[in-house]
């Protein structure tokens, strides 16, 4: 849809046509690294007032695609240090995921465009690595590169995997799960949005634990382990970790809740040797068991 030699609003029309074609052939996800704010003819430029989700053609098209059940992911833009500084169309659209850029330490990239939308909605929605991102170049070498054009595809790939795990869910269910899993969900802002997503938490939101279910992640782990288990009646439980030969190497007493999934973060496991371990949670007569690998 992009015309490389010039920049005119016709490209937003092209974006709409491309989205319509994608829908017609059954696409479930659109990820777009295009953003429109200024054009070769300044009289055609958008203003910040236009970043309201419905004034520009590209944003209208993105919202329509979302209404058709497609998950639309859009790069927030790289205008954070420019006079414009704001997100660009169609990243202001409603019911989509707008992705900003951070580095591998979780620090926001200065160039990552900021929100909110003109009508005060949170943008960007989430963040991913787009600053010093490791990429393969056209010359078949490994290098680093900058841009929200790298962070949006990362979230798109993870989103596709997440939706595959819950194919019966609607696009908005997947988007909400991703937002709710993010590091700043309770305190979103115009720089980082809802923050950095935790796709295991998003998965857990879509697949609540029941009965004697238990999950532990990441696996393999190095020093920190998250353990989630189903709701129980007891107010406390005991978490133990064993070697495969049955030797107990860790124990912790934990408080629990009965109305939601119980999640425990254990961050003192760096001393464990590499290998396979068994995690057990004892709560009254119930025992939850799973296996994890230590690197």
PDB file of C-alpha atoms in Angstrom:
ATOM      1  CA  UNK A   1       0.000   0.000   0.000  1.00  0.00           C
ATOM      2  CA  UNK A   2       2.993   2.285   0.429  1.00  0.00           C
ATOM      3  CA  UNK A   3       4.348   4.571  -2.322  1.00  0.00           C
ATOM      4  CA  UNK A   4       8.057   4.874  -1.613  1.00  0.00           C
ATOM      5  CA  UNK A   5       8.788   7.885  -3.799  1.00  0.00           C
ATOM      6  CA  UNK A   6       6.248  10.243  -2.236  1.00  0.00           C
ATOM      7  CA  UNK A   7       3.926  10.745   0.733  1.00  0.00           C
ATOM      8  CA  UNK A   8       0.297  11.618   0.034  1.00  0.00           C
ATOM      9  CA  UNK A   9      -3.072  10.681   1.623  1.00  0.00           C
ATOM     10  CA  UNK A  10      -3.728   8.234  -1.230  1.00  0.00           C
ATOM     11  CA  UNK A  11      -1.588   5.802   0.747  1.00  0.00           C
ATOM     12  CA  UNK A  12      -4.208   5.776   3.513  1.00  0.00           C
ATOM     13  CA  UNK A  13      -6.756   4.788   0.897  1.00  0.00           C
ATOM     14  CA  UNK A  14      -4.350   2.070  -0.241  1.00  0.00           C
ATOM     15  CA  UNK A  15      -4.115   0.896   3.392  1.00  0.00           C
ATOM     16  CA  UNK A  16      -7.904   0.603   3.556  1.00  0.00           C
ATOM     17  CA  UNK A  17      -8.003  -1.391   0.317  1.00  0.00           C
ATOM     18  CA  UNK A  18      -5.221  -3.684   1.559  1.00  0.00           C
ATOM     19  CA  UNK A  19      -7.087  -4.288   4.822  1.00  0.00           C
ATOM     20  CA  UNK A  20     -10.277  -5.075   2.897  1.00  0.00           C
ATOM     21  CA  UNK A  21      -8.372  -7.551   0.727  1.00  0.00           C
ATOM     22  CA  UNK A  22      -6.846  -9.164   3.822  1.00  0.00           C
ATOM     23  CA  UNK A  23     -10.316  -9.576   5.307  1.00  0.00           C
ATOM     24  CA  UNK A  24     -11.679 -11.034   2.069  1.00  0.00           C
ATOM     25  CA  UNK A  25      -9.103 -13.845   2.072  1.00  0.00           C
ATOM     26  CA  UNK A  26      -9.590 -14.698   5.753  1.00  0.00           C
ATOM     27  CA  UNK A  27      -6.743 -12.893   7.504  1.00  0.00           C
ATOM     28  CA  UNK A  28      -7.023 -12.951  11.290  1.00  0.00           C
ATOM     29  CA  UNK A  29      -4.210 -10.511  12.095  1.00  0.00           C
ATOM     30  CA  UNK A  30      -2.910  -7.364  10.416  1.00  0.00           C
ATOM     31  CA  UNK A  31       0.382  -5.859  11.537  1.00  0.00           C
ATOM     32  CA  UNK A  32       1.304  -2.508  10.027  1.00  0.00           C
ATOM     33  CA  UNK A  33       4.444  -0.424  10.379  1.00  0.00           C
ATOM     34  CA  UNK A  34       2.978   2.551   8.501  1.00  0.00           C
ATOM     35  CA  UNK A  35       2.018   5.863  10.050  1.00  0.00           C
ATOM     36  CA  UNK A  36       0.652   9.050   8.548  1.00  0.00           C
ATOM     37  CA  UNK A  37       0.838  12.604   9.877  1.00  0.00           C
ATOM     38  CA  UNK A  38       2.650  14.894   7.416  1.00  0.00           C
ATOM     39  CA  UNK A  39       2.678  14.781   3.623  1.00  0.00           C
ATOM     40  CA  UNK A  40       4.644  16.221   0.722  1.00  0.00           C
ATOM     41  CA  UNK A  41       1.890  18.833   0.361  1.00  0.00           C
ATOM     42  CA  UNK A  42       1.705  20.532   3.771  1.00  0.00           C
ATOM     43  CA  UNK A  43      -1.891  21.585   3.153  1.00  0.00           C
ATOM     44  CA  UNK A  44      -2.845  17.919   3.455  1.00  0.00           C
ATOM     45  CA  UNK A  45      -1.089  17.361   6.794  1.00  0.00           C
ATOM     46  CA  UNK A  46      -2.961  15.872   9.733  1.00  0.00           C
ATOM     47  CA  UNK A  47      -3.103  17.673  13.053  1.00  0.00           C
ATOM     48  CA  UNK A  48      -3.062  16.231  16.542  1.00  0.00           C
ATOM     49  CA  UNK A  49      -6.796  16.946  16.635  1.00  0.00           C
ATOM     50  CA  UNK A  50      -7.144  14.364  13.845  1.00  0.00           C
ATOM     51  CA  UNK A  51      -5.661  11.658  16.065  1.00  0.00           C
ATOM     52  CA  UNK A  52      -9.074  10.804  17.510  1.00  0.00           C
ATOM     53  CA  UNK A  53      -9.573   7.389  15.943  1.00  0.00           C
ATOM     54  CA  UNK A  54     -12.095   8.382  13.290  1.00  0.00           C
ATOM     55  CA  UNK A  55     -10.892  11.437  11.327  1.00  0.00           C
ATOM     56  CA  UNK A  56      -8.333   9.805   9.038  1.00  0.00           C
ATOM     57  CA  UNK A  57      -9.075   7.161   6.445  1.00  0.00           C
ATOM     58  CA  UNK A  58      -6.383   4.777   7.694  1.00  0.00           C
ATOM     59  CA  UNK A  59      -7.733   4.918  11.243  1.00  0.00           C
ATOM     60  CA  UNK A  60     -11.298   4.405  10.055  1.00  0.00           C
ATOM     61  CA  UNK A  61     -10.133   1.373   8.083  1.00  0.00           C
ATOM     62  CA  UNK A  62      -8.259  -0.064  11.070  1.00  0.00           C
ATOM     63  CA  UNK A  63     -11.320   0.329  13.287  1.00  0.00           C
ATOM     64  CA  UNK A  64     -13.531  -1.319  10.666  1.00  0.00           C
ATOM     65  CA  UNK A  65     -11.071  -4.218  10.392  1.00  0.00           C
ATOM     66  CA  UNK A  66     -11.237  -4.605  14.174  1.00  0.00           C
ATOM     67  CA  UNK A  67     -15.043  -4.603  14.010  1.00  0.00           C
ATOM     68  CA  UNK A  68     -14.811  -7.490  11.514  1.00  0.00           C
ATOM     69  CA  UNK A  69     -12.943  -9.586  14.093  1.00  0.00           C
ATOM     70  CA  UNK A  70      -9.361  -8.950  12.935  1.00  0.00           C
ATOM     71  CA  UNK A  71      -6.648  -8.140  15.450  1.00  0.00           C
ATOM     72  CA  UNK A  72      -4.902  -5.045  14.099  1.00  0.00           C
ATOM     73  CA  UNK A  73      -1.438  -4.183  15.425  1.00  0.00           C
ATOM     74  CA  UNK A  74       0.143  -0.881  14.458  1.00  0.00           C
ATOM     75  CA  UNK A  75       3.549   0.646  15.172  1.00  0.00           C
ATOM     76  CA  UNK A  76       3.176   3.732  17.362  1.00  0.00           C
ATOM     77  CA  UNK A  77       5.667   5.667  15.222  1.00  0.00           C
ATOM     78  CA  UNK A  78       9.141   7.104  15.708  1.00  0.00           C
ATOM     79  CA  UNK A  79       8.231  10.752  16.252  1.00  0.00           C
ATOM     80  CA  UNK A  80       8.868  10.935  20.004  1.00  0.00           C
ATOM     81  CA  UNK A  81      11.796  13.327  19.621  1.00  0.00           C
ATOM     82  CA  UNK A  82      10.302  15.341  16.744  1.00  0.00           C
ATOM     83  CA  UNK A  83       8.087  18.406  16.874  1.00  0.00           C
ATOM     84  CA  UNK A  84       5.098  16.180  16.134  1.00  0.00           C
ATOM     85  CA  UNK A  85       5.952  13.643  18.916  1.00  0.00           C
ATOM     86  CA  UNK A  86       2.517  11.986  18.879  1.00  0.00           C
ATOM     87  CA  UNK A  87       1.268   8.672  17.517  1.00  0.00           C
ATOM     88  CA  UNK A  88       0.285   8.709  13.855  1.00  0.00           C
ATOM     89  CA  UNK A  89      -2.673   7.318  11.918  1.00  0.00           C
ATOM     90  CA  UNK A  90      -3.804   4.544  12.084  1.00  0.00           C
ATOM     91  CA  UNK A  91      -2.246   3.929  15.514  1.00  0.00           C
ATOM     92  CA  UNK A  92      -4.933   6.156  17.071  1.00  0.00           C
ATOM     93  CA  UNK A  93      -7.694   3.745  16.012  1.00  0.00           C
ATOM     94  CA  UNK A  94      -9.971   2.141  18.572  1.00  0.00           C
ATOM     95  CA  UNK A  95      -9.979  -1.591  19.422  1.00  0.00           C
ATOM     96  CA  UNK A  96      -6.476  -2.191  18.048  1.00  0.00           C
ATOM     97  CA  UNK A  97      -3.066  -2.705  19.642  1.00  0.00           C
ATOM     98  CA  UNK A  98      -0.649   0.196  19.199  1.00  0.00           C
ATOM     99  CA  UNK A  99       2.918  -0.826  20.012  1.00  0.00           C
ATOM    100  CA  UNK A 100       5.698   1.457  21.237  1.00  0.00           C
ATOM    101  CA  UNK A 101       9.409   0.700  21.599  1.00  0.00           C
ATOM    102  CA  UNK A 102      11.638  -0.148  24.556  1.00  0.00           C
ATOM    103  CA  UNK A 103      15.109  -1.648  24.845  1.00  0.00           C
ATOM    104  CA  UNK A 104      15.939  -5.075  26.263  1.00  0.00           C
ATOM    105  CA  UNK A 105      16.085  -3.567  29.780  1.00  0.00           C
ATOM    106  CA  UNK A 106      12.543  -2.272  29.508  1.00  0.00           C
ATOM    107  CA  UNK A 107      13.555   1.385  29.091  1.00  0.00           C
ATOM    108  CA  UNK A 108      11.361   3.411  26.745  1.00  0.00           C
ATOM    109  CA  UNK A 109      13.029   4.430  23.485  1.00  0.00           C
ATOM    110  CA  UNK A 110      13.186   8.258  23.276  1.00  0.00           C
ATOM    111  CA  UNK A 111      12.018   8.145  19.651  1.00  0.00           C
ATOM    112  CA  UNK A 112       8.878   6.123  20.423  1.00  0.00           C
ATOM    113  CA  UNK A 113       5.784   8.217  19.676  1.00  0.00           C
ATOM    114  CA  UNK A 114       3.607   9.204  22.589  1.00  0.00           C
ATOM    115  CA  UNK A 115      -0.090   9.507  23.296  1.00  0.00           C
ATOM    116  CA  UNK A 116      -2.756   9.918  24.302  1.00  0.00           C
ATOM    117  CA  UNK A 117      -5.192  10.170  21.420  1.00  0.00           C
ATOM    118  CA  UNK A 118      -6.822  13.567  21.011  1.00  0.00           C
ATOM    119  CA  UNK A 119      -9.959  12.173  22.684  1.00  0.00           C
ATOM    120  CA  UNK A 120      -7.780  11.085  25.643  1.00  0.00           C
ATOM    121  CA  UNK A 121      -7.634   7.323  25.113  1.00  0.00           C
ATOM    122  CA  UNK A 122      -4.486   5.484  26.246  1.00  0.00           C
ATOM    123  CA  UNK A 123      -1.899   5.140  23.490  1.00  0.00           C
ATOM    124  CA  UNK A 124       0.418   3.415  22.924  1.00  0.00           C
ATOM    125  CA  UNK A 125      -1.254   0.286  24.245  1.00  0.00           C
ATOM    126  CA  UNK A 126       1.787  -1.888  24.935  1.00  0.00           C
ATOM    127  CA  UNK A 127       5.563  -1.893  24.467  1.00  0.00           C
ATOM    128  CA  UNK A 128       8.125  -4.310  23.010  1.00  0.00           C
ATOM    129  CA  UNK A 129      11.782  -4.238  22.026  1.00  0.00           C
ATOM    130  CA  UNK A 130      12.323  -1.776  19.190  1.00  0.00           C
ATOM    131  CA  UNK A 131      15.486  -0.053  20.412  1.00  0.00           C
ATOM    132  CA  UNK A 132      18.711  -1.899  19.598  1.00  0.00           C
ATOM    133  CA  UNK A 133      16.591  -4.774  18.341  1.00  0.00           C
ATOM    134  CA  UNK A 134      18.568  -7.744  17.041  1.00  0.00           C
ATOM    135  CA  UNK A 135      17.663  -8.257  13.381  1.00  0.00           C
ATOM    136  CA  UNK A 136      18.807 -10.096  10.295  1.00  0.00           C
ATOM    137  CA  UNK A 137      19.805  -7.640   7.576  1.00  0.00           C
ATOM    138  CA  UNK A 138      19.093  -7.959   3.841  1.00  0.00           C
ATOM    139  CA  UNK A 139      22.777  -8.848   3.499  1.00  0.00           C
ATOM    140  CA  UNK A 140      22.217 -11.946   5.665  1.00  0.00           C
ATOM    141  CA  UNK A 141      24.131 -10.598   8.665  1.00  0.00           C
ATOM    142  CA  UNK A 142      23.030 -10.025  12.258  1.00  0.00           C
ATOM    143  CA  UNK A 143      22.812  -6.416  13.411  1.00  0.00           C
ATOM    144  CA  UNK A 144      20.760  -4.111  15.633  1.00  0.00           C
ATOM    145  CA  UNK A 145      18.173  -1.597  14.467  1.00  0.00           C
ATOM    146  CA  UNK A 146      15.736   0.917  15.925  1.00  0.00           C
ATOM    147  CA  UNK A 147      12.065   1.576  15.336  1.00  0.00           C
ATOM    148  CA  UNK A 148       8.546   0.700  16.395  1.00  0.00           C
ATOM    149  CA  UNK A 149       8.473  -1.171  13.089  1.00  0.00           C
ATOM    150  CA  UNK A 150      10.399  -3.867  14.963  1.00  0.00           C
ATOM    151  CA  UNK A 151       8.413  -3.831  18.207  1.00  0.00           C
ATOM    152  CA  UNK A 152       4.970  -4.223  16.592  1.00  0.00           C
ATOM    153  CA  UNK A 153       5.837  -7.457  14.712  1.00  0.00           C
ATOM    154  CA  UNK A 154       7.192  -8.964  17.942  1.00  0.00           C
ATOM    155  CA  UNK A 155       3.843  -8.411  19.640  1.00  0.00           C
ATOM    156  CA  UNK A 156       2.041  -9.604  16.493  1.00  0.00           C
ATOM    157  CA  UNK A 157       3.847 -12.938  16.552  1.00  0.00           C
ATOM    158  CA  UNK A 158       3.173 -13.469  20.236  1.00  0.00           C
ATOM    159  CA  UNK A 159      -0.438 -12.432  19.740  1.00  0.00           C
ATOM    160  CA  UNK A 160      -0.853 -15.030  16.991  1.00  0.00           C
ATOM    161  CA  UNK A 161       0.473 -17.746  19.309  1.00  0.00           C
ATOM    162  CA  UNK A 162      -1.803 -16.579  22.120  1.00  0.00           C
ATOM    163  CA  UNK A 163      -4.882 -16.612  19.896  1.00  0.00           C
ATOM    164  CA  UNK A 164      -3.986 -20.092  18.650  1.00  0.00           C
ATOM    165  CA  UNK A 165      -4.204 -21.247  22.269  1.00  0.00           C
ATOM    166  CA  UNK A 166      -7.760 -19.909  22.555  1.00  0.00           C
ATOM    167  CA  UNK A 167      -9.294 -20.029  19.069  1.00  0.00           C
ATOM    168  CA  UNK A 168     -12.802 -19.613  20.428  1.00  0.00           C
ATOM    169  CA  UNK A 169     -12.047 -16.162  21.811  1.00  0.00           C
ATOM    170  CA  UNK A 170     -12.883 -12.947  19.970  1.00  0.00           C
ATOM    171  CA  UNK A 171     -10.231 -10.453  18.924  1.00  0.00           C
ATOM    172  CA  UNK A 172     -11.191  -8.043  21.691  1.00  0.00           C
ATOM    173  CA  UNK A 173     -10.838 -10.838  24.281  1.00  0.00           C
ATOM    174  CA  UNK A 174      -7.243 -11.418  23.155  1.00  0.00           C
ATOM    175  CA  UNK A 175      -6.464  -7.689  23.145  1.00  0.00           C
ATOM    176  CA  UNK A 176      -7.908  -7.217  26.630  1.00  0.00           C
ATOM    177  CA  UNK A 177      -5.964 -10.206  27.975  1.00  0.00           C
ATOM    178  CA  UNK A 178      -2.733  -8.730  26.611  1.00  0.00           C
ATOM    179  CA  UNK A 179      -3.426  -5.328  28.154  1.00  0.00           C
ATOM    180  CA  UNK A 180      -4.420  -6.829  31.493  1.00  0.00           C
ATOM    181  CA  UNK A 181      -1.192  -8.830  31.594  1.00  0.00           C
ATOM    182  CA  UNK A 182       0.980  -5.768  31.069  1.00  0.00           C
ATOM    183  CA  UNK A 183       3.309  -4.256  33.651  1.00  0.00           C
ATOM    184  CA  UNK A 184       1.484  -0.914  33.977  1.00  0.00           C
ATOM    185  CA  UNK A 185      -2.094  -2.054  33.578  1.00  0.00           C
ATOM    186  CA  UNK A 186      -3.168  -0.395  36.833  1.00  0.00           C
ATOM    187  CA  UNK A 187      -1.308   2.852  36.093  1.00  0.00           C
ATOM    188  CA  UNK A 188      -1.146   3.383  32.300  1.00  0.00           C
ATOM    189  CA  UNK A 189       0.290   6.578  30.856  1.00  0.00           C
ATOM    190  CA  UNK A 190       0.936   8.340  27.550  1.00  0.00           C
ATOM    191  CA  UNK A 191       4.558   7.150  27.281  1.00  0.00           C
ATOM    192  CA  UNK A 192       4.381   3.397  27.950  1.00  0.00           C
ATOM    193  CA  UNK A 193       0.656   2.773  27.735  1.00  0.00           C
ATOM    194  CA  UNK A 194      -0.233  -0.347  29.704  1.00  0.00           C
ATOM    195  CA  UNK A 195       3.425  -1.365  29.692  1.00  0.00           C
ATOM    196  CA  UNK A 196       5.214  -4.568  28.761  1.00  0.00           C
ATOM    197  CA  UNK A 197       2.931  -7.592  28.244  1.00  0.00           C
ATOM    198  CA  UNK A 198       3.445 -10.885  30.036  1.00  0.00           C
ATOM    199  CA  UNK A 199       2.027 -13.408  27.594  1.00  0.00           C
ATOM    200  CA  UNK A 200       1.941 -16.207  30.138  1.00  0.00           C
ATOM    201  CA  UNK A 201      -0.306 -14.046  32.313  1.00  0.00           C
ATOM    202  CA  UNK A 202      -2.415 -13.323  29.251  1.00  0.00           C
ATOM    203  CA  UNK A 203      -2.623 -17.058  28.585  1.00  0.00           C
ATOM    204  CA  UNK A 204      -3.622 -17.684  32.205  1.00  0.00           C
ATOM    205  CA  UNK A 205      -6.359 -15.056  31.901  1.00  0.00           C
ATOM    206  CA  UNK A 206      -7.785 -16.881  28.908  1.00  0.00           C
ATOM    207  CA  UNK A 207      -7.332 -20.319  30.530  1.00  0.00           C
ATOM    208  CA  UNK A 208      -8.192 -20.000  34.242  1.00  0.00           C
ATOM    209  CA  UNK A 209      -6.868 -22.820  36.385  1.00  0.00           C
ATOM    210  CA  UNK A 210      -9.398 -25.273  37.756  1.00  0.00           C
ATOM    211  CA  UNK A 211      -9.458 -28.142  40.225  1.00  0.00           C
ATOM    212  CA  UNK A 212      -5.883 -29.344  40.759  1.00  0.00           C
ATOM    213  CA  UNK A 213      -4.252 -27.371  37.962  1.00  0.00           C
ATOM    214  CA  UNK A 214      -0.814 -25.854  38.522  1.00  0.00           C
ATOM    215  CA  UNK A 215       1.613 -24.077  36.219  1.00  0.00           C
ATOM    216  CA  UNK A 216       5.176 -22.856  36.716  1.00  0.00           C
ATOM    217  CA  UNK A 217       7.106 -20.530  34.428  1.00  0.00           C
ATOM    218  CA  UNK A 218       9.474 -19.786  32.886  1.00  0.00           C
ATOM    219  CA  UNK A 219      10.722 -23.262  32.204  1.00  0.00           C
ATOM    220  CA  UNK A 220      13.641 -23.432  31.855  1.00  0.00           C
ATOM    221  CA  UNK A 221      14.286 -20.847  34.607  1.00  0.00           C
ATOM    222  CA  UNK A 222      17.496 -19.406  36.027  1.00  0.00           C
ATOM    223  CA  UNK A 223      16.817 -17.710  39.350  1.00  0.00           C
ATOM    224  CA  UNK A 224      13.145 -16.686  39.432  1.00  0.00           C
ATOM    225  CA  UNK A 225      10.121 -18.952  39.166  1.00  0.00           C
ATOM    226  CA  UNK A 226       6.418 -18.096  39.032  1.00  0.00           C
ATOM    227  CA  UNK A 227       4.003 -20.705  40.329  1.00  0.00           C
ATOM    228  CA  UNK A 228       0.242 -20.433  39.796  1.00  0.00           C
ATOM    229  CA  UNK A 229      -2.322 -22.892  41.141  1.00  0.00           C
ATOM    230  CA  UNK A 230      -6.074 -23.179  41.300  1.00  0.00           C
ATOM    231  CA  UNK A 231      -8.254 -21.554  43.983  1.00  0.00           C
ATOM    232  CA  UNK A 232      -8.410 -23.421  47.285  1.00  0.00           C
ATOM    233  CA  UNK A 233     -10.412 -23.160  50.496  1.00  0.00           C
ATOM    234  CA  UNK A 234      -7.394 -22.927  52.814  1.00  0.00           C
ATOM    235  CA  UNK A 235      -5.870 -19.552  53.697  1.00  0.00           C
ATOM    236  CA  UNK A 236      -2.306 -20.852  53.504  1.00  0.00           C
ATOM    237  CA  UNK A 237      -0.287 -23.489  51.734  1.00  0.00           C
ATOM    238  CA  UNK A 238       3.230 -24.927  51.586  1.00  0.00           C
ATOM    239  CA  UNK A 239       5.312 -24.845  48.419  1.00  0.00           C
ATOM    240  CA  UNK A 240       8.191 -27.283  48.130  1.00  0.00           C
ATOM    241  CA  UNK A 241      10.681 -28.041  45.372  1.00  0.00           C
ATOM    242  CA  UNK A 242      12.296 -31.462  45.016  1.00  0.00           C
ATOM    243  CA  UNK A 243      14.968 -33.065  42.898  1.00  0.00           C
ATOM    244  CA  UNK A 244      13.800 -35.963  40.745  1.00  0.00           C
ATOM    245  CA  UNK A 245      15.347 -38.275  43.350  1.00  0.00           C
ATOM    246  CA  UNK A 246      12.980 -36.854  45.983  1.00  0.00           C
ATOM    247  CA  UNK A 247      15.359 -34.575  47.916  1.00  0.00           C
ATOM    248  CA  UNK A 248      13.708 -31.374  49.110  1.00  0.00           C
ATOM    249  CA  UNK A 249      15.766 -28.304  48.094  1.00  0.00           C
ATOM    250  CA  UNK A 250      13.331 -25.471  48.802  1.00  0.00           C
ATOM    251  CA  UNK A 251      10.279 -24.787  50.958  1.00  0.00           C
ATOM    252  CA  UNK A 252       8.102 -21.752  51.508  1.00  0.00           C
ATOM    253  CA  UNK A 253       4.856 -21.126  53.377  1.00  0.00           C
ATOM    254  CA  UNK A 254       2.493 -18.917  51.407  1.00  0.00           C
ATOM    255  CA  UNK A 255      -0.805 -17.115  51.867  1.00  0.00           C
ATOM    256  CA  UNK A 256      -3.567 -18.030  49.425  1.00  0.00           C
ATOM    257  CA  UNK A 257      -6.863 -16.750  48.134  1.00  0.00           C
ATOM    258  CA  UNK A 258      -9.990 -18.737  47.368  1.00  0.00           C
ATOM    259  CA  UNK A 259     -11.633 -16.699  44.612  1.00  0.00           C
ATOM    260  CA  UNK A 260      -8.908 -16.439  41.984  1.00  0.00           C
ATOM    261  CA  UNK A 261      -5.733 -18.081  40.757  1.00  0.00           C
ATOM    262  CA  UNK A 262      -2.949 -18.052  43.341  1.00  0.00           C
ATOM    263  CA  UNK A 263       0.386 -16.863  41.952  1.00  0.00           C
ATOM    264  CA  UNK A 264       3.662 -17.010  43.870  1.00  0.00           C
ATOM    265  CA  UNK A 265       6.938 -15.476  42.740  1.00  0.00           C
ATOM    266  CA  UNK A 266      10.095 -17.179  44.031  1.00  0.00           C
ATOM    267  CA  UNK A 267      13.224 -15.177  43.255  1.00  0.00           C
ATOM    268  CA  UNK A 268      15.851 -16.958  45.341  1.00  0.00           C
ATOM    269  CA  UNK A 269      16.548 -20.087  43.286  1.00  0.00           C
ATOM    270  CA  UNK A 270      19.825 -19.155  41.598  1.00  0.00           C
ATOM    271  CA  UNK A 271      21.684 -21.566  43.918  1.00  0.00           C
ATOM    272  CA  UNK A 272      19.965 -24.641  42.489  1.00  0.00           C
ATOM    273  CA  UNK A 273      22.008 -26.828  40.168  1.00  0.00           C
ATOM    274  CA  UNK A 274      20.936 -27.302  36.580  1.00  0.00           C
ATOM    275  CA  UNK A 275      18.416 -30.056  36.059  1.00  0.00           C
ATOM    276  CA  UNK A 276      14.819 -31.224  36.381  1.00  0.00           C
ATOM    277  CA  UNK A 277      12.821 -30.383  39.518  1.00  0.00           C
ATOM    278  CA  UNK A 278       9.370 -31.189  40.881  1.00  0.00           C
ATOM    279  CA  UNK A 279       7.255 -28.375  42.335  1.00  0.00           C
ATOM    280  CA  UNK A 280       4.580 -29.336  44.855  1.00  0.00           C
ATOM    281  CA  UNK A 281       2.002 -27.165  46.597  1.00  0.00           C
ATOM    282  CA  UNK A 282       0.355 -28.683  49.690  1.00  0.00           C
ATOM    283  CA  UNK A 283      -2.980 -27.142  50.717  1.00  0.00           C
ATOM    284  CA  UNK A 284      -4.944 -29.176  53.224  1.00  0.00           C
ATOM    285  CA  UNK A 285      -5.685 -32.488  51.527  1.00  0.00           C
ATOM    286  CA  UNK A 286      -4.884 -31.130  48.065  1.00  0.00           C
ATOM    287  CA  UNK A 287      -1.522 -31.517  46.371  1.00  0.00           C
ATOM    288  CA  UNK A 288      -0.603 -29.649  43.175  1.00  0.00           C
ATOM    289  CA  UNK A 289       2.360 -31.020  41.216  1.00  0.00           C
ATOM    290  CA  UNK A 290       4.338 -29.909  38.154  1.00  0.00           C
ATOM    291  CA  UNK A 291       7.856 -30.184  36.738  1.00  0.00           C
ATOM    292  CA  UNK A 292      10.315 -27.442  35.789  1.00  0.00           C
ATOM    293  CA  UNK A 293      13.831 -27.246  34.369  1.00  0.00           C
ATOM    294  CA  UNK A 294      16.622 -25.153  35.909  1.00  0.00           C
ATOM    295  CA  UNK A 295      19.335 -23.732  33.627  1.00  0.00           C
TER     296      UNK A 295
END
